[in-house]
Amino acid sequence: MTSDRTADHGHPLRFGIAVPPAEPGAAVELALSAEQLGLDLVTVSDDPDALDAWTLLSWIAGATNDVGLAVDGLDLVRRPAAVAARAAASLDLLAGGRVELGLTPGGAEEAIEIVRALWASDPTPVTYSGTHQRLAGAQRGPAPAHDVPIWVGGGAPDLAGRVADGWSVTLPGLDPEARRAGLAAVDAAARAAGRDPREIRRIATLAGPVDADLLEALARDEGFGTFLLATGDPDALRAFAAVVPVVRARVAVGRSGAGVQVGSIRSAAVRARRRPGIDYDTIPAALVDAAVEPGDLRYAGVRSNYLRGGAPGLVLRPRTTAEVVDALGYARRHDVALGVRSGGHGVSGRSTNDGGIVIDLAALNGIEVLDPAARRVRIGPGARWGEVAQALYPHGWAITSGDYGGVGVGGLATAGGIGFLAREHGLTIDHIRAVEVVLADGSVVRADEHHHPDLFWGVRGAGSALGIVTSFEFEADEVGLLGFAQLTLDASDTAGLLQAYGEAVEAAPRDLTAFLILGPPRRGRPAAATVMAAVDSDDPDTVIDRLQPLAGIGPLLAQQVVLTPYPGIVSPPEPGLHQGRGEPATRSALVEHITPGFARAAEDFLHSGATYFLQFRSVGGAVADVAPDATAYAHRSANFSAVAFGANRRRLDAAWDEMADHFRGLYWSFETDRRPDRLLDAYPPATLRRLQEIKSRYDPENVFRDNVVVPAPRRVGSWRPDGSPPPGRAPSRRRPHPEPRSSPPRPCGGARPCRRGPGSSGRREAPPPLRHPAPARSRVRRRRARAWWASSGR
Amino acid sequence: MGGRRLSPGQAVDALDEAIDVIRGVWDAGNREPLRIDGTYYQLHGAKRGPAPAHPIGIRLGAYKPRMLRLIGRKADGWLPTLAYLDSVQALADGNAVIDEAAHEAGRDPRAIRRQLNVGGRFGADPGDQLLTGPPVRWAEQLTTLALEYGVADFILASDDPQAIAVFGEQVAPAVRELVAAERAR
């Protein structure tokens, strides 16, 4: 063959069906078959004699899961381009970024300008005056979920080369000479416009029986990358699908022999926004299409996380463990920051960065029951805890997680997991029975009590420093309806309230887990407290019995008590993109008891203006049943986990450091102070030494260094693993033991009511009785549009 | 969407024509190509079809006399939003305008469904507003709207799953029952 080998543009091959738009039932059947047969695309033509193309395509979108969807030959002379832009973007959003848009040549140039203008994120309205299209100040939006490619039909190769993303021809009726002339015109127009001809896909619609030779020749000699069979016949579709693997294999062999690089080409405009230090041209083939770079439309949805603004140079979105291995291998070749993201909710975690690479595990989100008898479930790191709660609820199970359903499984389950069932059922990590981990060197191992036990130990508390967990096996707990309360209290006497909260929680049976949120006084209003508490009981009397002491820790302003299933507390996330900005300033501490001294210090802190949000989660109970050396989460004796958010890093650090004497450690996931001492607060010496030893074996080159930073022993400089202060630095304010309690905790329960004694609460009236919880409903769902800290006044 | 700017009066006329266009396109059994020579829409022998699977009612959300008369003449339903009405008296007034226009056009006023978007608040304490308080109070008030103001379809505007559940499970059955009992008398 003498054909010009550069004619193969190396586009990943795609195969699809052009379904006749006449009858909706048959069209959906064909589309479903195409998806099941592994085809990539379903197209519907815009035919005035048939069903409306957008409506039919929407119907098909609802019936299918991941096959691509396109309207082909949409006539934007006959209809307003602005309406088509909204229709395409809306369907792309509804269908999860699966839509492509094919236009007839007539009027396409104006239409493309308008459609792209309406999709752009820009607040100014669009005014346009053309031959076919007129817009008088049109509002833009919605923007589609991904960069929707726009194709132009066969008659306009120049236009396709100049501005479009694809050139779509119907082969029957187009003689080969004319076809090749068209292809040459596309290339020439692209080059004249300063584009790479590979930016434009060539789409061929075929009719009748197709053979592998023809498709191979079209791909290799003419640069076609997408093949559509126009048919309404299921048998013809199956025959086509049978040819597909043959063509894929032959083209792959031919390309590899000829050194053709396979991959989609980003447009010149997108390439212009690339960041230095990232080799975009060698992104592994399996990852290239889902990868997001700064010039992509999808970038706005993946750049930031929940609390942190970001501008990564590349977001890789693997779908399988093998693709995680590919992504990690690629990332390792770069000397830029590497973030690993599950739900993107983390406070400490660097799941976004500036100019670096992010491996986003959102697509590894499976939830699968492995053994009903053992309540063993396998969950991917990209699943959200709200989804897990919902999936396990029908089985009568739950896994204690955080307090918000939008949190991803991976980040929480490699750090700790302090949730509303903590005192009853322990930490999230205490329910892990096995993990699959991609290690720094790209190997994939299963770690459990018997295999890689050190790794298994470290993953539970410091997992982000050791590898990427690609699946977790958990043992769920049997959890039915729960009592759940939200109590609003006056916190004018902050110290008194805090101390009383601590005593009430420590005195309560384990079925109570309570979180206390304090807000500083502002605009003349006193400090306010909200108690959110779960009681693992569906008996209203038990629920009230457990909650009543909490209602008395301060003047009760409002109360709501309900019986709800666990998904009602940790509800699935509302759809929407993370829009974090800047850097969160947070501090974490674990404390054993809320002593009078600490309560006074916390009051001063709350009133110092350094914080806008201060939370105390109860830990203790079952959390403390696990030995401190059993996992990398060591501070098992703490009864409370405190976290503070501040608007100003320096002020927050100064005020928080004042209280250091009261702290027994910290929970890494809530800590954003990057001073090296914090690592010692999170991981006591023995834990850190073991972590270092494991790290030196599993990640000797410190690939995973963007979250829990475990320095190699030889690099000790600013701190020492035994916890002693480094030379030349001020001694840490941390003391090995907190101040003695002024009065020992009084055990209560049983015959002795769990209520504050007269010694400490004599100045308060008996608390008002709580109202019994609302009748149990099977689908109670509390609305929590954003998690607690988003609504707390930033 | 950047369409032409019309005055409120022009918009009513354009809507009037648009209803003819829509009904004309749906009239797929008609062999004649669709011709409409309007001020706002011109169709020069457009292809008709597809016909919908059932007669799709065209209902208009309207508050002012010209629109209400258009409903009486051409539409299948009136769908205002309770919160946009000054009072329930506006429902009675609107109904009268629609009925009169229907008579003038030779239509039976009963061919026009009266519908209402409603919103409110469920709670133990009945307020002094419409549709605030316990489900039973909602049911009584909706029954009055049905029997005295001719409203046949009540559409709850809410994104609160609990309110939707109470509306569907408690209010709607109670209204059906109360209306049926009253009509049977």
mmCIF file of C-alpha atoms in Angstrom, chain A residues 44-336:
data_model
loop_
_atom_site.group_PDB
_atom_site.id
_atom_site.type_symbol
_atom_site.label_atom_id
_atom_site.label_comp_id
_atom_site.label_asym_id
_atom_site.label_seq_id
_atom_site.Cartn_x
_atom_site.Cartn_y
_atom_site.Cartn_z
ATOM 1 C CA VAL A 44 -30.612 9.824 16.177
ATOM 2 C CA SER A 45 -31.113 11.868 13.044
ATOM 3 C CA ASP A 46 -33.144 15.039 12.884
ATOM 4 C CA ASP A 47 -35.962 13.978 10.594
ATOM 5 C CA PRO A 48 -39.024 16.169 10.117
ATOM 6 C CA ASP A 49 -41.072 13.066 9.273
ATOM 7 C CA ALA A 50 -40.277 11.302 12.518
ATOM 8 C CA LEU A 51 -40.206 11.872 16.262
ATOM 9 C CA ASP A 52 -38.425 14.941 17.537
ATOM 10 C CA ALA A 53 -34.760 14.005 17.785
ATOM 11 C CA TRP A 54 -34.046 15.589 21.186
ATOM 12 C CA THR A 55 -37.085 14.018 22.781
ATOM 13 C CA LEU A 56 -36.251 10.592 21.408
ATOM 14 C CA LEU A 57 -32.607 10.905 22.400
ATOM 15 C CA SER A 58 -33.655 11.900 25.929
ATOM 16 C CA TRP A 59 -35.863 8.834 26.102
ATOM 17 C CA ILE A 60 -32.924 6.689 24.997
ATOM 18 C CA ALA A 61 -30.646 8.443 27.491
ATOM 19 C CA GLY A 62 -32.996 7.511 30.311
ATOM 20 C CA ALA A 63 -32.966 3.839 29.301
ATOM 21 C CA THR A 64 -29.193 3.482 28.853
ATOM 22 C CA ASN A 65 -26.282 3.915 31.213
ATOM 23 C CA ASP A 66 -23.063 4.830 29.548
ATOM 24 C CA VAL A 67 -23.376 4.661 25.780
ATOM 25 C CA GLY A 68 -22.641 7.946 23.999
ATOM 26 C CA LEU A 69 -25.593 9.871 22.543
ATOM 27 C CA ALA A 70 -25.740 12.158 19.554
ATOM 28 C CA VAL A 71 -28.239 13.982 17.434
ATOM 29 C CA ASP A 72 -26.867 13.862 13.920
ATOM 30 C CA GLY A 73 -27.860 16.221 11.157
ATOM 31 C CA LEU A 74 -29.621 18.710 13.361
ATOM 32 C CA ASP A 75 -30.933 21.460 11.150
ATOM 33 C CA LEU A 76 -30.270 24.795 12.779
ATOM 34 C CA VAL A 77 -31.677 26.785 9.941
ATOM 35 C CA ARG A 78 -35.125 25.509 10.777
ATOM 36 C CA ARG A 79 -34.829 26.028 14.495
ATOM 37 C CA PRO A 80 -33.185 28.497 16.869
ATOM 38 C CA ALA A 81 -29.627 27.551 17.787
ATOM 39 C CA ALA A 82 -30.159 28.904 21.298
ATOM 40 C CA VAL A 83 -32.918 26.354 21.910
ATOM 41 C CA ALA A 84 -30.696 23.560 20.590
ATOM 42 C CA ALA A 85 -27.828 24.718 22.813
ATOM 43 C CA ARG A 86 -30.026 24.491 25.888
ATOM 44 C CA ALA A 87 -31.451 21.135 24.830
ATOM 45 C CA ALA A 88 -28.014 19.629 24.221
ATOM 46 C CA ALA A 89 -26.514 21.011 27.429
ATOM 47 C CA SER A 90 -29.525 19.926 29.501
ATOM 48 C CA LEU A 91 -29.398 16.390 28.153
ATOM 49 C CA ASP A 92 -25.633 16.282 28.661
ATOM 50 C CA LEU A 93 -26.159 17.231 32.307
ATOM 51 C CA LEU A 94 -28.991 14.743 32.768
ATOM 52 C CA ALA A 95 -27.144 11.923 31.014
ATOM 53 C CA GLY A 96 -23.809 12.455 32.742
ATOM 54 C CA GLY A 97 -21.772 13.951 29.906
ATOM 55 C CA ARG A 98 -22.678 11.557 27.102
ATOM 56 C CA VAL A 99 -23.951 13.937 24.441
ATOM 57 C CA GLU A 100 -22.531 14.983 21.070
ATOM 58 C CA LEU A 101 -24.100 17.330 18.600
ATOM 59 C CA GLY A 102 -24.089 16.888 14.806
ATOM 60 C CA LEU A 103 -25.264 19.747 12.595
ATOM 61 C CA THR A 104 -26.261 19.977 8.967
ATOM 62 C CA PRO A 105 -23.885 22.190 6.993
ATOM 63 C CA GLY A 106 -26.505 24.853 6.311
ATOM 64 C CA GLY A 107 -26.309 27.574 8.902
ATOM 65 C CA ALA A 108 -23.780 25.602 10.922
ATOM 66 C CA GLU A 109 -21.228 28.360 11.174
ATOM 67 C CA GLU A 110 -23.615 30.765 12.876
ATOM 68 C CA ALA A 111 -25.103 27.973 14.946
ATOM 69 C CA ILE A 112 -21.727 26.846 16.276
ATOM 70 C CA GLU A 113 -20.857 30.375 17.319
ATOM 71 C CA ILE A 114 -24.126 30.742 19.173
ATOM 72 C CA VAL A 115 -24.102 27.315 20.778
ATOM 73 C CA ARG A 116 -20.552 27.727 22.063
ATOM 74 C CA ALA A 117 -21.307 31.230 23.284
ATOM 75 C CA LEU A 118 -24.304 30.000 25.254
ATOM 76 C CA TRP A 119 -22.301 27.168 26.809
ATOM 77 C CA ALA A 120 -19.499 29.482 27.929
ATOM 78 C CA SER A 121 -19.329 30.442 31.574
ATOM 79 C CA ASP A 122 -19.635 34.175 31.238
ATOM 80 C CA PRO A 123 -22.253 36.320 32.903
ATOM 81 C CA THR A 124 -22.823 38.705 29.997
ATOM 82 C CA PRO A 125 -25.819 38.010 27.763
ATOM 83 C CA VAL A 126 -25.336 37.053 24.123
ATOM 84 C CA THR A 127 -26.459 39.332 21.334
ATOM 85 C CA TYR A 128 -26.110 38.060 17.794
ATOM 86 C CA SER A 129 -27.324 39.126 14.425
ATOM 87 C CA GLY A 130 -26.711 36.715 11.570
ATOM 88 C CA THR A 131 -28.444 35.476 8.466
ATOM 89 C CA HIS A 132 -30.293 32.654 10.205
ATOM 90 C CA GLN A 133 -29.906 33.379 13.857
ATOM 91 C CA ARG A 134 -30.731 36.411 15.920
ATOM 92 C CA LEU A 135 -30.292 36.754 19.638
ATOM 93 C CA ALA A 136 -31.406 39.764 21.614
ATOM 94 C CA GLY A 137 -29.484 39.486 24.851
ATOM 95 C CA ALA A 138 -29.838 35.772 25.559
ATOM 96 C CA GLN A 139 -28.893 34.496 29.006
ATOM 97 C CA ARG A 140 -26.112 31.923 28.821
ATOM 98 C CA GLY A 141 -26.284 28.445 30.230
ATOM 99 C CA PRO A 142 -26.674 25.836 31.273
ATOM 100 C CA ALA A 143 -23.140 24.720 30.485
ATOM 101 C CA PRO A 144 -23.039 21.046 29.509
ATOM 102 C CA ALA A 145 -21.432 18.470 31.783
ATOM 103 C CA HIS A 146 -18.523 17.982 29.402
ATOM 104 C CA ASP A 147 -17.113 19.496 26.241
ATOM 105 C CA VAL A 148 -19.894 18.444 23.900
ATOM 106 C CA PRO A 149 -18.233 17.803 20.525
ATOM 107 C CA ILE A 150 -19.919 19.498 17.582
ATOM 108 C CA TRP A 151 -19.802 17.740 14.235
ATOM 109 C CA VAL A 152 -20.628 19.205 10.874
ATOM 110 C CA GLY A 153 -22.122 17.228 8.000
ATOM 111 C CA GLY A 154 -20.283 16.156 4.869
ATOM 112 C CA GLY A 155 -21.005 19.200 2.728
ATOM 113 C CA ALA A 156 -18.885 21.559 4.798
ATOM 114 C CA PRO A 157 -15.375 20.142 5.179
ATOM 115 C CA ASP A 158 -13.838 23.616 5.306
ATOM 116 C CA LEU A 159 -16.082 24.647 8.169
ATOM 117 C CA ALA A 160 -15.387 21.377 9.976
ATOM 118 C CA GLY A 161 -11.654 21.899 9.657
ATOM 119 C CA ARG A 162 -11.858 25.478 10.752
ATOM 120 C CA VAL A 163 -14.170 25.359 13.768
ATOM 121 C CA ALA A 164 -15.844 21.997 14.412
ATOM 122 C CA ASP A 165 -14.830 18.952 16.439
ATOM 123 C CA GLY A 166 -15.954 16.413 13.860
ATOM 124 C CA TRP A 167 -16.793 15.871 10.205
ATOM 125 C CA SER A 168 -19.626 13.440 9.636
ATOM 126 C CA VAL A 169 -20.282 11.804 6.279
ATOM 127 C CA THR A 170 -22.716 9.188 5.054
ATOM 128 C CA LEU A 171 -20.778 6.770 2.894
ATOM 129 C CA PRO A 172 -23.453 5.409 0.576
ATOM 130 C CA GLY A 173 -23.955 8.049 -2.062
ATOM 131 C CA LEU A 174 -20.567 9.668 -1.575
ATOM 132 C CA ASP A 175 -18.018 8.438 -4.076
ATOM 133 C CA PRO A 176 -14.564 7.666 -2.690
ATOM 134 C CA GLU A 177 -12.862 10.417 -4.638
ATOM 135 C CA ALA A 178 -15.201 13.049 -3.269
ATOM 136 C CA ARG A 179 -14.740 11.587 0.192
ATOM 137 C CA ARG A 180 -10.980 11.817 0.001
ATOM 138 C CA ALA A 181 -11.189 15.338 -1.371
ATOM 139 C CA GLY A 182 -13.349 16.234 1.617
ATOM 140 C CA LEU A 183 -10.855 14.742 4.040
ATOM 141 C CA ALA A 184 -8.057 16.712 2.440
ATOM 142 C CA ALA A 185 -10.157 19.861 2.685
ATOM 143 C CA VAL A 186 -10.761 19.258 6.387
ATOM 144 C CA ASP A 187 -7.023 18.894 7.005
ATOM 145 C CA ALA A 188 -6.140 21.917 4.930
ATOM 146 C CA ALA A 189 -8.733 24.120 6.592
ATOM 147 C CA ALA A 190 -7.583 22.987 10.016
ATOM 148 C CA ARG A 191 -3.961 23.789 9.272
ATOM 149 C CA ALA A 192 -4.897 27.135 7.783
ATOM 150 C CA ALA A 193 -6.740 27.934 11.016
ATOM 151 C CA GLY A 194 -3.729 26.980 13.125
ATOM 152 C CA ARG A 195 -5.310 23.762 14.330
ATOM 153 C CA ASP A 196 -3.962 20.259 14.437
ATOM 154 C CA PRO A 197 -6.002 18.204 11.945
ATOM 155 C CA ARG A 198 -6.189 15.513 14.609
ATOM 156 C CA GLU A 199 -8.493 17.784 16.585
ATOM 157 C CA ILE A 200 -11.260 16.894 14.146
ATOM 158 C CA ARG A 201 -12.846 13.475 14.321
ATOM 159 C CA ARG A 202 -14.003 11.810 11.129
ATOM 160 C CA ILE A 203 -17.341 10.094 11.507
ATOM 161 C CA ALA A 204 -18.591 7.675 8.852
ATOM 162 C CA THR A 205 -22.162 6.429 8.703
ATOM 163 C CA LEU A 206 -22.467 3.150 6.881
ATOM 164 C CA ALA A 207 -25.459 1.229 5.586
ATOM 165 C CA GLY A 208 -25.764 -2.433 4.757
ATOM 166 C CA PRO A 209 -23.356 -5.161 5.647
ATOM 167 C CA VAL A 210 -19.931 -3.932 6.673
ATOM 168 C CA ASP A 211 -16.726 -5.882 6.545
ATOM 169 C CA ALA A 212 -13.588 -5.479 8.557
ATOM 170 C CA ASP A 213 -11.440 -4.698 5.533
ATOM 171 C CA LEU A 214 -13.429 -1.605 4.666
ATOM 172 C CA LEU A 215 -13.430 -0.255 8.218
ATOM 173 C CA GLU A 216 -9.749 -0.962 8.693
ATOM 174 C CA ALA A 217 -8.946 0.868 5.487
ATOM 175 C CA LEU A 218 -11.115 3.838 6.444
ATOM 176 C CA ALA A 219 -9.390 4.069 9.807
ATOM 177 C CA ARG A 220 -5.838 3.501 8.714
ATOM 178 C CA ASP A 221 -5.788 5.136 5.289
ATOM 179 C CA GLU A 222 -8.309 7.925 5.668
ATOM 180 C CA GLY A 223 -8.346 8.761 9.355
ATOM 181 C CA PHE A 224 -11.942 7.851 10.204
ATOM 182 C CA GLY A 225 -12.293 7.102 13.910
ATOM 183 C CA THR A 226 -16.027 6.743 14.435
ATOM 184 C CA PHE A 227 -18.217 4.304 12.533
ATOM 185 C CA LEU A 228 -21.985 4.344 12.698
ATOM 186 C CA LEU A 229 -24.222 1.705 11.206
ATOM 187 C CA ALA A 230 -27.572 3.059 10.060
ATOM 188 C CA THR A 231 -29.982 0.236 10.681
ATOM 189 C CA GLY A 232 -33.218 -0.697 12.355
ATOM 190 C CA ASP A 233 -32.461 -4.390 12.152
ATOM 191 C CA PRO A 234 -31.242 -6.062 15.350
ATOM 192 C CA ASP A 235 -29.546 -8.845 13.387
ATOM 193 C CA ALA A 236 -27.568 -6.347 11.322
ATOM 194 C CA LEU A 237 -26.562 -4.650 14.558
ATOM 195 C CA ARG A 238 -25.285 -7.932 16.006
ATOM 196 C CA ALA A 239 -23.365 -8.690 12.827
ATOM 197 C CA PHE A 240 -21.784 -5.246 13.012
ATOM 198 C CA ALA A 241 -20.881 -5.733 16.679
ATOM 199 C CA ALA A 242 -19.194 -9.018 15.759
ATOM 200 C CA VAL A 243 -16.946 -7.211 13.279
ATOM 201 C CA VAL A 244 -15.979 -4.525 15.788
ATOM 202 C CA PRO A 245 -13.363 -6.477 17.789
ATOM 203 C CA VAL A 246 -11.743 -7.644 14.566
ATOM 204 C CA VAL A 247 -11.409 -4.079 13.350
ATOM 205 C CA ARG A 248 -10.150 -2.871 16.722
ATOM 206 C CA ALA A 249 -7.499 -5.573 16.814
ATOM 207 C CA ARG A 250 -6.338 -5.067 13.248
ATOM 208 C CA VAL A 251 -6.159 -1.294 13.578
ATOM 209 C CA ALA A 252 -4.297 -1.613 16.870
ATOM 210 C CA VAL A 253 -1.727 -3.878 15.265
ATOM 211 C CA GLY A 254 -1.370 -1.568 12.268
ATOM 212 C CA ARG A 255 -1.021 1.489 14.466
ATOM 213 C CA SER A 256 1.518 -0.074 16.716
ATOM 214 C CA GLY A 257 3.564 -1.193 13.719
ATOM 215 C CA ALA A 258 3.423 2.274 12.203
ATOM 216 C CA GLY A 259 4.064 4.072 15.464
ATOM 217 C CA VAL A 260 0.760 5.958 15.362
ATOM 218 C CA GLN A 261 0.019 7.530 18.700
ATOM 219 C CA VAL A 262 -3.505 6.783 19.839
ATOM 220 C CA GLY A 263 -5.528 9.305 21.733
ATOM 221 C CA SER A 264 -7.880 12.185 21.483
ATOM 222 C CA ILE A 265 -6.325 15.500 20.642
ATOM 223 C CA ARG A 266 -7.264 18.463 22.741
ATOM 224 C CA SER A 267 -7.896 21.637 20.787
ATOM 225 C CA ALA A 268 -5.236 24.311 20.409
ATOM 226 C CA ALA A 269 -7.253 26.477 22.799
ATOM 227 C CA VAL A 270 -7.241 23.776 25.445
ATOM 228 C CA ARG A 271 -3.563 23.015 24.968
ATOM 229 C CA ALA A 272 -2.752 26.660 25.499
ATOM 230 C CA ARG A 273 -3.933 26.399 29.096
ATOM 231 C CA ARG A 274 -1.744 23.440 30.011
ATOM 232 C CA ARG A 275 0.579 23.688 33.003
ATOM 233 C CA PRO A 276 4.334 23.195 32.913
ATOM 234 C CA GLY A 277 5.891 20.002 34.215
ATOM 235 C CA ILE A 278 3.109 17.697 33.020
ATOM 236 C CA ASP A 279 3.615 15.558 29.944
ATOM 237 C CA TYR A 280 0.095 15.680 28.568
ATOM 238 C CA ASP A 281 0.988 13.746 25.427
ATOM 239 C CA THR A 282 1.806 10.552 27.276
ATOM 240 C CA ILE A 283 -1.307 10.195 29.391
ATOM 241 C CA PRO A 284 -2.108 6.464 29.283
ATOM 242 C CA ALA A 285 -4.594 5.659 26.529
ATOM 243 C CA ALA A 286 -7.171 4.226 28.907
ATOM 244 C CA LEU A 287 -7.230 7.450 30.919
ATOM 245 C CA VAL A 288 -6.968 10.065 28.230
ATOM 246 C CA ASP A 289 -10.634 10.516 27.408
ATOM 247 C CA ALA A 290 -11.773 10.880 30.997
ATOM 248 C CA ALA A 291 -8.819 13.061 31.954
ATOM 249 C CA VAL A 292 -9.602 16.698 32.645
ATOM 250 C CA GLU A 293 -7.156 19.527 32.056
ATOM 251 C CA PRO A 294 -7.511 23.248 32.730
ATOM 252 C CA GLY A 295 -8.879 24.162 29.298
ATOM 253 C CA ASP A 296 -11.658 21.577 29.418
ATOM 254 C CA LEU A 297 -15.225 22.570 30.116
ATOM 255 C CA ARG A 298 -15.414 19.874 32.793
ATOM 256 C CA TYR A 299 -12.534 21.447 34.654
ATOM 257 C CA ALA A 300 -14.768 23.725 36.725
ATOM 258 C CA GLY A 301 -16.377 20.640 38.217
ATOM 259 C CA VAL A 302 -13.169 18.897 39.289
ATOM 260 C CA ARG A 303 -10.671 21.617 40.094
ATOM 261 C CA SER A 304 -11.687 22.346 43.675
ATOM 262 C CA ASN A 305 -12.759 20.247 46.558
ATOM 263 C CA TYR A 306 -15.356 20.918 49.191
ATOM 264 C CA LEU A 307 -13.369 23.370 51.249
ATOM 265 C CA ARG A 308 -10.267 24.085 49.234
ATOM 266 C CA GLY A 309 -9.875 25.956 45.994
ATOM 267 C CA GLY A 310 -7.575 24.317 43.498
ATOM 268 C CA ALA A 311 -6.054 24.602 40.063
ATOM 269 C CA PRO A 312 -4.538 21.205 39.264
ATOM 270 C CA GLY A 313 -2.801 20.770 35.958
ATOM 271 C CA LEU A 314 -4.435 17.411 35.324
ATOM 272 C CA VAL A 315 -7.186 15.321 36.884
ATOM 273 C CA LEU A 316 -7.036 11.626 36.024
ATOM 274 C CA ARG A 317 -10.226 9.667 36.538
ATOM 275 C CA PRO A 318 -9.512 5.950 36.542
ATOM 276 C CA ARG A 319 -12.428 3.520 36.519
ATOM 277 C CA THR A 320 -10.665 0.333 37.558
ATOM 278 C CA THR A 321 -7.783 -0.781 39.745
ATOM 279 C CA ALA A 322 -5.718 -1.351 36.603
ATOM 280 C CA GLU A 323 -6.361 2.217 35.542
ATOM 281 C CA VAL A 324 -5.336 3.435 38.998
ATOM 282 C CA VAL A 325 -2.061 1.608 38.462
ATOM 283 C CA ASP A 326 -1.692 3.347 35.095
ATOM 284 C CA ALA A 327 -2.538 6.717 36.598
ATOM 285 C CA LEU A 328 -0.081 6.303 39.436
ATOM 286 C CA GLY A 329 2.678 5.135 37.111
ATOM 287 C CA TYR A 330 2.105 8.181 34.958
ATOM 288 C CA ALA A 331 1.983 10.542 37.941
ATOM 289 C CA ARG A 332 5.216 9.110 39.343
ATOM 290 C CA ARG A 333 7.098 10.233 36.277
ATOM 291 C CA HIS A 334 6.320 13.829 37.204
ATOM 292 C CA ASP A 335 7.830 16.102 39.772
ATOM 293 C CA VAL A 336 4.592 17.848 40.655
#
